[in-house]
mmCIF file of N, CA and C in Angstrom:
data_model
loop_
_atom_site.group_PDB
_atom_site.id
_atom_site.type_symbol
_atom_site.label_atom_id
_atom_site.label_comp_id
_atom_site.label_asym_id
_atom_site.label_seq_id
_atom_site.Cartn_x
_atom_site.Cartn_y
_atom_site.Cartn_z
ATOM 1 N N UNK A 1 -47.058 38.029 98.120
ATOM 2 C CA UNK A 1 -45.927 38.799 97.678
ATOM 3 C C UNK A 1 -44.971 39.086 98.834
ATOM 4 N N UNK A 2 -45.717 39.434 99.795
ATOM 5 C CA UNK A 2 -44.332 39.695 101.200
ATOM 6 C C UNK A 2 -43.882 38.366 101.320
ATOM 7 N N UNK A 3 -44.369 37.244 101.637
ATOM 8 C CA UNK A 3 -44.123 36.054 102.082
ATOM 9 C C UNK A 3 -43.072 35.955 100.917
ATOM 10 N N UNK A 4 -42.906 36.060 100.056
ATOM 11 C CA UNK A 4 -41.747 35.210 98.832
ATOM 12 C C UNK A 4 -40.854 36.782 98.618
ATOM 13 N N UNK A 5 -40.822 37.569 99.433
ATOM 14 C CA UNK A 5 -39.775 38.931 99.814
ATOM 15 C C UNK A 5 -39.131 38.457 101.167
ATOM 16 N N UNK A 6 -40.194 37.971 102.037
ATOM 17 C CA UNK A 6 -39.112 37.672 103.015
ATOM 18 C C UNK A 6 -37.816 36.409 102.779
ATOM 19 N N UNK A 7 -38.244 35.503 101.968
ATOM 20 C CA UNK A 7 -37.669 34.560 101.842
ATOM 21 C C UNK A 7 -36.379 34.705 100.975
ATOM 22 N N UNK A 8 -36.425 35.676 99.511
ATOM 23 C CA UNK A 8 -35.596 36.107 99.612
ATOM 24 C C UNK A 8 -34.746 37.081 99.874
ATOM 25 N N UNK A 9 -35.107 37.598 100.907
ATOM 26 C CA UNK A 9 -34.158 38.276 101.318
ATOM 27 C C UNK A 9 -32.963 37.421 102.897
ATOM 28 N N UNK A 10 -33.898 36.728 103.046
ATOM 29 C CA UNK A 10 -33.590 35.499 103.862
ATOM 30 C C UNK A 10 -32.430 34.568 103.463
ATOM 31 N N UNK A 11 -32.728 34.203 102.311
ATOM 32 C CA UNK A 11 -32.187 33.412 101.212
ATOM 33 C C UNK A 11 -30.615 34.323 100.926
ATOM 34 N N UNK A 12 -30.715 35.286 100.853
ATOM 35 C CA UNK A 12 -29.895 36.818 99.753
ATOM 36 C C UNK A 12 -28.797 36.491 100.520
ATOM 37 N N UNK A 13 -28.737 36.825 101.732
ATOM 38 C CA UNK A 13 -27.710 37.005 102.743
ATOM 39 C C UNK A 13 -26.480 36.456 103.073
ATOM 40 N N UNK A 14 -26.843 35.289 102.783
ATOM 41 C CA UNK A 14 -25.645 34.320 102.456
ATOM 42 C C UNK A 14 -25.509 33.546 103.382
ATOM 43 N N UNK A 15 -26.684 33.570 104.318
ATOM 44 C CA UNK A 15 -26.520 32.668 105.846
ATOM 45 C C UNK A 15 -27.267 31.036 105.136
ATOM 46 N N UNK A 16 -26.742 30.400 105.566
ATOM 47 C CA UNK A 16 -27.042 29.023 105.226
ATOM 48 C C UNK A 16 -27.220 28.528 106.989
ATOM 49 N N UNK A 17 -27.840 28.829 107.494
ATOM 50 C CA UNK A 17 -27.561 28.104 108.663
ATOM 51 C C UNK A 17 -29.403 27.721 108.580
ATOM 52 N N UNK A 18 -30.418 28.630 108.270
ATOM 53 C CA UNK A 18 -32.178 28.094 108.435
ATOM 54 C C UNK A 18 -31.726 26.816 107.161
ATOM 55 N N UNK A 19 -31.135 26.935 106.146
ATOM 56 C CA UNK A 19 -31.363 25.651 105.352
ATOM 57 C C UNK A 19 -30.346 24.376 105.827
ATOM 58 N N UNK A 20 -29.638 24.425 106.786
ATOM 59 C CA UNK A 20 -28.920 23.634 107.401
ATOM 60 C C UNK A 20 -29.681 22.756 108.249
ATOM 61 N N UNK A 21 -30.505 23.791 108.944
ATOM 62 C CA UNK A 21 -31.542 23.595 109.945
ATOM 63 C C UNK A 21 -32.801 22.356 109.552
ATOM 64 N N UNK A 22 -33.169 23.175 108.477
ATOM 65 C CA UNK A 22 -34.296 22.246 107.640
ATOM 66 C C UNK A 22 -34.045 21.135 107.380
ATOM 67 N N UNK A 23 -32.490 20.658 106.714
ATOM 68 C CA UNK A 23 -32.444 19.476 106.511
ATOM 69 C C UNK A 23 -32.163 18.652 107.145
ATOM 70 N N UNK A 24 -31.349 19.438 108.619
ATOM 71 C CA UNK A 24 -31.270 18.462 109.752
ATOM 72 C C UNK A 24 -32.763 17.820 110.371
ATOM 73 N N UNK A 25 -33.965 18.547 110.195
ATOM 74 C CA UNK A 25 -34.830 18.311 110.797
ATOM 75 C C UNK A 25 -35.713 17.240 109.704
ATOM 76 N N UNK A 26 -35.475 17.683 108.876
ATOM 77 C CA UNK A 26 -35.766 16.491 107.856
ATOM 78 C C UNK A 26 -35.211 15.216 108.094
ATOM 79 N N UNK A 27 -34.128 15.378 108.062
ATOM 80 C CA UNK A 27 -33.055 14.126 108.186
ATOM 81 C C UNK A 27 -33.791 13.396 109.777
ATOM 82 N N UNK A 28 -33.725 14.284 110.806
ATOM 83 C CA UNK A 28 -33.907 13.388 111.817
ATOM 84 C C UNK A 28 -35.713 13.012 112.110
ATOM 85 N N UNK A 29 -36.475 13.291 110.936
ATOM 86 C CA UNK A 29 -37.512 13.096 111.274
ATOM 87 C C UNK A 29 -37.512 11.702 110.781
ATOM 88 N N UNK A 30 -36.694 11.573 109.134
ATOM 89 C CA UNK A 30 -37.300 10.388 108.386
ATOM 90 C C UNK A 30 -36.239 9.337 108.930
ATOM 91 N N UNK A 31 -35.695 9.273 109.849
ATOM 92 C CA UNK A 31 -35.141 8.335 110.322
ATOM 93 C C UNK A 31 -34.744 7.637 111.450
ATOM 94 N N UNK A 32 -35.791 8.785 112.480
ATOM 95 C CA UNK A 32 -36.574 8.630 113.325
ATOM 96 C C UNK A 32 -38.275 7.985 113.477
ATOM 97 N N UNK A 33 -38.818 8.627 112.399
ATOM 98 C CA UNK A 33 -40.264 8.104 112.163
ATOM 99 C C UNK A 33 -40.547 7.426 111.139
ATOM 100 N N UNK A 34 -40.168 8.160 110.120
ATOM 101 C CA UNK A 34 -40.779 7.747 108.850
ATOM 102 C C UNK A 34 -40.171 6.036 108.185
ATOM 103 N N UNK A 35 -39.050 5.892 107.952
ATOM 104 C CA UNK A 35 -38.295 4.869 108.037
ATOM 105 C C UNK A 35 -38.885 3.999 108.306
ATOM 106 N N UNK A 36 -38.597 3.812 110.038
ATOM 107 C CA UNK A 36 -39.287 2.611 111.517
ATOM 108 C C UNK A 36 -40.481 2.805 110.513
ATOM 109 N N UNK A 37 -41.422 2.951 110.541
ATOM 110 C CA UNK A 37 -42.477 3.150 109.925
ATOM 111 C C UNK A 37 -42.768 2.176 108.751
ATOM 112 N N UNK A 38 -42.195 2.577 107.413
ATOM 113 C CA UNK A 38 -42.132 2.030 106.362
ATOM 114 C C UNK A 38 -41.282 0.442 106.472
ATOM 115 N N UNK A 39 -40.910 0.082 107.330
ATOM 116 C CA UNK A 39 -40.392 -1.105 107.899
ATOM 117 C C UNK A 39 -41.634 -2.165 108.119
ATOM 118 N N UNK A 40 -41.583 -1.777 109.058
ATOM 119 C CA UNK A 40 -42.647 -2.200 109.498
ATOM 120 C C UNK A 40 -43.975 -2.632 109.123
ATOM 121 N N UNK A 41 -44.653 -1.716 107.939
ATOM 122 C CA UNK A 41 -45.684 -2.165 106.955
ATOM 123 C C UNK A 41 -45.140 -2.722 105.992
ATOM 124 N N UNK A 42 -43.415 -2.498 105.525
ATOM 125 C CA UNK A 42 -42.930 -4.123 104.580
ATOM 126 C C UNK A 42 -42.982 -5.223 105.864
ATOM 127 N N UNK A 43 -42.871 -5.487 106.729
ATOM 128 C CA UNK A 43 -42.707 -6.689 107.720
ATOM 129 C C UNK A 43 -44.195 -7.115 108.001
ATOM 130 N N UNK A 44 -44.944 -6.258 107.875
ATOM 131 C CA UNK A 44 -47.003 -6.888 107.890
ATOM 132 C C UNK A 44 -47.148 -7.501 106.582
ATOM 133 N N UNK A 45 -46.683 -6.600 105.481
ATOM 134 C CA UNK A 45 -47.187 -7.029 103.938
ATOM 135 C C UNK A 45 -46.684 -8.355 103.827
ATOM 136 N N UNK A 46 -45.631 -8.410 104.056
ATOM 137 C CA UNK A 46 -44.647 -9.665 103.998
ATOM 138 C C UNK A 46 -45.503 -10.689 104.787
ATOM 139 N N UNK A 47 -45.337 -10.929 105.808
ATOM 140 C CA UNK A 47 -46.582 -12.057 107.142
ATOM 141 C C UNK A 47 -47.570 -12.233 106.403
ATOM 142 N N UNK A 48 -48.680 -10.669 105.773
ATOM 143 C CA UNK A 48 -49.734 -11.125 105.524
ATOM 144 C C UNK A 48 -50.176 -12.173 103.669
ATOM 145 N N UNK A 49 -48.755 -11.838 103.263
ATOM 146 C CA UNK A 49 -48.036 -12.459 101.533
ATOM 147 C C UNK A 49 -48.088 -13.828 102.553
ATOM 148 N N UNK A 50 -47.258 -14.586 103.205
ATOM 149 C CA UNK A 50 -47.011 -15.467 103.701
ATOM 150 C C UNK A 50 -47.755 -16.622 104.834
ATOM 151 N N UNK A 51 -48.899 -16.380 104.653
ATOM 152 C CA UNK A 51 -49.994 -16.894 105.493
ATOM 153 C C UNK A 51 -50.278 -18.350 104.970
ATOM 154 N N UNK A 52 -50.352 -19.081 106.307
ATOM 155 C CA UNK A 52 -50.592 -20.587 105.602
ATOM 156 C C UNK A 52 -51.695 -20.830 106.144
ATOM 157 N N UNK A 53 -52.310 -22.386 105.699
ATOM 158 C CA UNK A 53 -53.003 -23.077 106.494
ATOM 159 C C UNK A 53 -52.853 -23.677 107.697
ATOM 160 N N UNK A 54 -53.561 -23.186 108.835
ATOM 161 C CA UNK A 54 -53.405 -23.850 110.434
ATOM 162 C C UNK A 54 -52.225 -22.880 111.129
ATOM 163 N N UNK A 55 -52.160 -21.860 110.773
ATOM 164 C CA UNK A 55 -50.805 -20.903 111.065
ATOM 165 C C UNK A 55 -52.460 -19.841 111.976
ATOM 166 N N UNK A 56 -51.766 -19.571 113.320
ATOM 167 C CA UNK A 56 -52.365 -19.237 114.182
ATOM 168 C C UNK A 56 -52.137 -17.777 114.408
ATOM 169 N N UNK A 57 -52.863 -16.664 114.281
ATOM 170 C CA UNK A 57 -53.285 -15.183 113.791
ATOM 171 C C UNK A 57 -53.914 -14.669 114.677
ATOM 172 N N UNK A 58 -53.961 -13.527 114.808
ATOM 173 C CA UNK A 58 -54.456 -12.213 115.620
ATOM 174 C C UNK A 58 -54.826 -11.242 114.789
ATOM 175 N N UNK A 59 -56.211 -10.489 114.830
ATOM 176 C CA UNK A 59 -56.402 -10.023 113.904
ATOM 177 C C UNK A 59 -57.178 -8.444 114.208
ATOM 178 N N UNK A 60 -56.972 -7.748 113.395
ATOM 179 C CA UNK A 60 -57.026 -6.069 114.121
ATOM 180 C C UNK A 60 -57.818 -5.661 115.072
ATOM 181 N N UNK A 61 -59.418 -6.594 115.271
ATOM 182 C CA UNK A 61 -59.607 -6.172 116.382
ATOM 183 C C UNK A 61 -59.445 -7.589 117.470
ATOM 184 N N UNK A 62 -58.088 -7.783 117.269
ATOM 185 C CA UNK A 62 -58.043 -9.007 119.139
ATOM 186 C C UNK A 62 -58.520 -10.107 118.740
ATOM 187 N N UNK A 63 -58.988 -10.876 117.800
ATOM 188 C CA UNK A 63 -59.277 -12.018 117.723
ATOM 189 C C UNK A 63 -58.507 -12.789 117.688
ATOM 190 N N UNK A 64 -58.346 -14.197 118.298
ATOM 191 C CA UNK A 64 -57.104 -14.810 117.843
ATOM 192 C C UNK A 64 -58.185 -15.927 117.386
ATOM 193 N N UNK A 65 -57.080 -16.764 116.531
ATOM 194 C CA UNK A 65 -57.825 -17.289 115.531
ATOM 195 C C UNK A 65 -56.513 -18.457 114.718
ATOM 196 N N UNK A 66 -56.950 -19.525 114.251
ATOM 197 C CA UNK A 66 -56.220 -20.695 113.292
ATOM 198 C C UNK A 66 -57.121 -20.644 111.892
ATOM 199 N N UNK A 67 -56.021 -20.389 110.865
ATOM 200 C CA UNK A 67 -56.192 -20.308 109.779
ATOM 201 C C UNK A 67 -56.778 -21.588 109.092
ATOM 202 N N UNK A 68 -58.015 -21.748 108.553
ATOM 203 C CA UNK A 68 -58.689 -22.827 108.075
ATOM 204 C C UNK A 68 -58.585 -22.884 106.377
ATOM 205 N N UNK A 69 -58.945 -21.495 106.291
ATOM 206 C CA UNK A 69 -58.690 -21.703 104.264
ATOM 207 C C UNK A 69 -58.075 -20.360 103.895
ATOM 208 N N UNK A 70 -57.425 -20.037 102.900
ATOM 209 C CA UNK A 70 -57.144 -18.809 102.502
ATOM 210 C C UNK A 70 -57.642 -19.237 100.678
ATOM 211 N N UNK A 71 -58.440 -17.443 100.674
ATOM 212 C CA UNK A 71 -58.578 -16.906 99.433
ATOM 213 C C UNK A 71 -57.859 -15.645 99.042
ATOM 214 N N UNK A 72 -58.159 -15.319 97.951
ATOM 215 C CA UNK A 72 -57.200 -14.034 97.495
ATOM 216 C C UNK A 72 -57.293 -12.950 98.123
ATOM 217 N N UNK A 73 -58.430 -12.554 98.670
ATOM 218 C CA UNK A 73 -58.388 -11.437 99.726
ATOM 219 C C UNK A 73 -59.097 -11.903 100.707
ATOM 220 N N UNK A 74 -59.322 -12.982 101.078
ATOM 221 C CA UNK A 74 -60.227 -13.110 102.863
ATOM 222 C C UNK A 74 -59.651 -14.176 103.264
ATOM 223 N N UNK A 75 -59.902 -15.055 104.261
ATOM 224 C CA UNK A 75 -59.324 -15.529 105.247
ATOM 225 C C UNK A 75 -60.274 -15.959 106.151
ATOM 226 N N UNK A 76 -60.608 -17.402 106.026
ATOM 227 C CA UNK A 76 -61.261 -18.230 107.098
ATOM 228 C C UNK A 76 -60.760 -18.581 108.107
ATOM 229 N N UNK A 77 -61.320 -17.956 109.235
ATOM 230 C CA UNK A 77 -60.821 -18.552 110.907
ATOM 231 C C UNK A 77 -61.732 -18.994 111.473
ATOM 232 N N UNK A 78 -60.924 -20.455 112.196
ATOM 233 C CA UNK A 78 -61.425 -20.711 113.526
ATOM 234 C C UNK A 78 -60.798 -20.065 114.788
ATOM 235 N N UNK A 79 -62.121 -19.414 115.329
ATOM 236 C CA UNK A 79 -61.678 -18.755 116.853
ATOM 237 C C UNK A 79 -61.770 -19.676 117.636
ATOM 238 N N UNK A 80 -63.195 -20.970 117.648
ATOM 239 C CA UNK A 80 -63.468 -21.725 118.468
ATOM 240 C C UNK A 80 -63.577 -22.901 117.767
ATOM 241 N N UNK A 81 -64.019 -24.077 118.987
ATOM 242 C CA UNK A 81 -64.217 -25.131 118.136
ATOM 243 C C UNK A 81 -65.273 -25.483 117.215
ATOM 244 N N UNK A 82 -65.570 -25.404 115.741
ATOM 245 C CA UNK A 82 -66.566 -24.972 115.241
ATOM 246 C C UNK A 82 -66.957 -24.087 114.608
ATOM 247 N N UNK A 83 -66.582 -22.932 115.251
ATOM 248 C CA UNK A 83 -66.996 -21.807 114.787
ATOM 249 C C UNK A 83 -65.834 -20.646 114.156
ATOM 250 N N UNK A 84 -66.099 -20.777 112.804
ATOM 251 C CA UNK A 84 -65.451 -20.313 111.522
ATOM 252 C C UNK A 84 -65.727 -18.755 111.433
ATOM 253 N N UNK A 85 -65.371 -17.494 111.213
ATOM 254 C CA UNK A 85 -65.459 -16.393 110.604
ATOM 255 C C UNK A 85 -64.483 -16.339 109.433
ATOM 256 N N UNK A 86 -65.240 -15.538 108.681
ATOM 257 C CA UNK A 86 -64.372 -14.936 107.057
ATOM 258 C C UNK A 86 -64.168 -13.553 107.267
ATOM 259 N N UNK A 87 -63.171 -12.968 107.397
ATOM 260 C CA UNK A 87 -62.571 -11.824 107.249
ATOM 261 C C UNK A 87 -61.213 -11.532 106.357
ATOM 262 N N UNK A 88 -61.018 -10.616 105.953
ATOM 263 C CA UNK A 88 -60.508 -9.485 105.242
ATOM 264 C C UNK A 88 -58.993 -10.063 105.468
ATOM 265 N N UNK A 89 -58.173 -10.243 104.399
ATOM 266 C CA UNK A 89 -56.724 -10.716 104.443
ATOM 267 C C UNK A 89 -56.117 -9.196 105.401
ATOM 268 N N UNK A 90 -56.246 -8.452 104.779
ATOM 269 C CA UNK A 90 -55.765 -6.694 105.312
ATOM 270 C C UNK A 90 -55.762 -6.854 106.727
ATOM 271 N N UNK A 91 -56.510 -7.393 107.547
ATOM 272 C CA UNK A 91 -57.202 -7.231 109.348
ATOM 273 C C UNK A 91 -56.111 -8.170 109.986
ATOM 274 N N UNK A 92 -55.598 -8.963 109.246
ATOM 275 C CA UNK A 92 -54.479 -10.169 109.934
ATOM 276 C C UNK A 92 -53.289 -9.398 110.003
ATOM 277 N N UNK A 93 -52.806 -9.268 112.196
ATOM 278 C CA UNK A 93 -51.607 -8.040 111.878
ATOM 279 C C UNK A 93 -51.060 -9.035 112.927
ATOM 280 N N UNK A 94 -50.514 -10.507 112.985
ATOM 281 C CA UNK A 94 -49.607 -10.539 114.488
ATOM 282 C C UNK A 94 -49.462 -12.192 114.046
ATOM 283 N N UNK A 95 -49.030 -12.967 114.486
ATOM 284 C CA UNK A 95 -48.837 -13.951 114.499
ATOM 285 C C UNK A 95 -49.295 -14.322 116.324
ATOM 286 N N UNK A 96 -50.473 -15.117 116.286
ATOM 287 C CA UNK A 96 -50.225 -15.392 118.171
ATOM 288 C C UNK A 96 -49.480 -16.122 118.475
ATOM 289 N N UNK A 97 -48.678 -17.235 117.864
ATOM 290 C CA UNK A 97 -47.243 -18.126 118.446
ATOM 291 C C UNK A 97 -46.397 -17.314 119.208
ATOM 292 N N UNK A 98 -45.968 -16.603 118.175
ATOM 293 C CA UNK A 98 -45.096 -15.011 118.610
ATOM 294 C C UNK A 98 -45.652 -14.049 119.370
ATOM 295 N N UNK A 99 -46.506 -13.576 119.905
ATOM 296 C CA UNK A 99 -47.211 -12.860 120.018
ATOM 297 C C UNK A 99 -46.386 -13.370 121.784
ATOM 298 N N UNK A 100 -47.079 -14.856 121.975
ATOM 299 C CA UNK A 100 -47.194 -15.034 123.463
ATOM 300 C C UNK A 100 -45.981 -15.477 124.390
ATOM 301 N N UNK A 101 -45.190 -15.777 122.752
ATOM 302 C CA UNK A 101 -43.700 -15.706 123.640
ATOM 303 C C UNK A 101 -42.776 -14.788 123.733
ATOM 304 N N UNK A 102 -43.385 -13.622 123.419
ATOM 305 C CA UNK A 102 -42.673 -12.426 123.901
ATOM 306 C C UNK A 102 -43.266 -12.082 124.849
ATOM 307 N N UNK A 103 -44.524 -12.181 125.293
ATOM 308 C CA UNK A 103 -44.922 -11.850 126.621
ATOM 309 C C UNK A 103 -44.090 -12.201 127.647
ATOM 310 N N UNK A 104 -43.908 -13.517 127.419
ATOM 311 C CA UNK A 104 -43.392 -14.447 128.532
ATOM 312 C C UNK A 104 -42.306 -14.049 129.303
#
C-alpha cells in the first residue's frame, strides 16, 4: 500500500522528468544490448539453417571440424583423418574459413 502511494503521488505532480528517464534508459538499453543481441542469434540461426556438406565448422566447445553428413538435428564431423563425431546441429557456432581470416 505505501509503495503504490508513493508512486502516485510521484506520478500526481505533474513532473514527467522520472518517466522521461525510464524510457531513455529503456531506449538506450535495447539498442545498446538487446538488439546487437537478437542480431546476432538471427545471424547463428541463419549459418546453422545453411550448413552444407564439406563446409568447415567450429563448434561450441573449439572443435574444428568438416562437415561429412547432415541430419535434421545432428551433424557428422570429421575432426581428423578418419575420425567422425555426431553432434548436435545447436553446438555449430563459427564457420573456420572465416574464423581464420579474420585473425590474419
Amino acid at each position: 500500500m505505501n509503495l503504490l502511494f508513493v508512486f502516485l503521488q510521484a506520478g500526481g505532480g505533474g513532473d514527467y522528468s522520472f518517466r522521461i528517464m525510464m524510457v531513455a534508459i529503456f531506449a538506450i538499453m535495447y539498442f545498446f544490448m538487446i538488439r546487437p543481441q537478437n542480431k546476432k542469434q538471427k545471424e547463428i540461426a541463419n549459418f546453422r539453417k545453411n550448413l552444407e556438406v564439406g563446409q568447415e565448422v567450429i563448434t561450441a566447445g573449439g572443435i574444428y571440424g568438416k562437415i561429412k553428413e547432415i541430419e535434421d538435428n545432428t551433424v557428422v564431423l570429421e575432426i581428423a583423418s578418419g575420425v567422425k563425431i555426431k553432434i548436435d546441429r545447436n553446438s555449430i557456432f563459427a564457420n573456420a574459413a572465416s574464423n581464420q581470416q579474420q585473425a590474419k
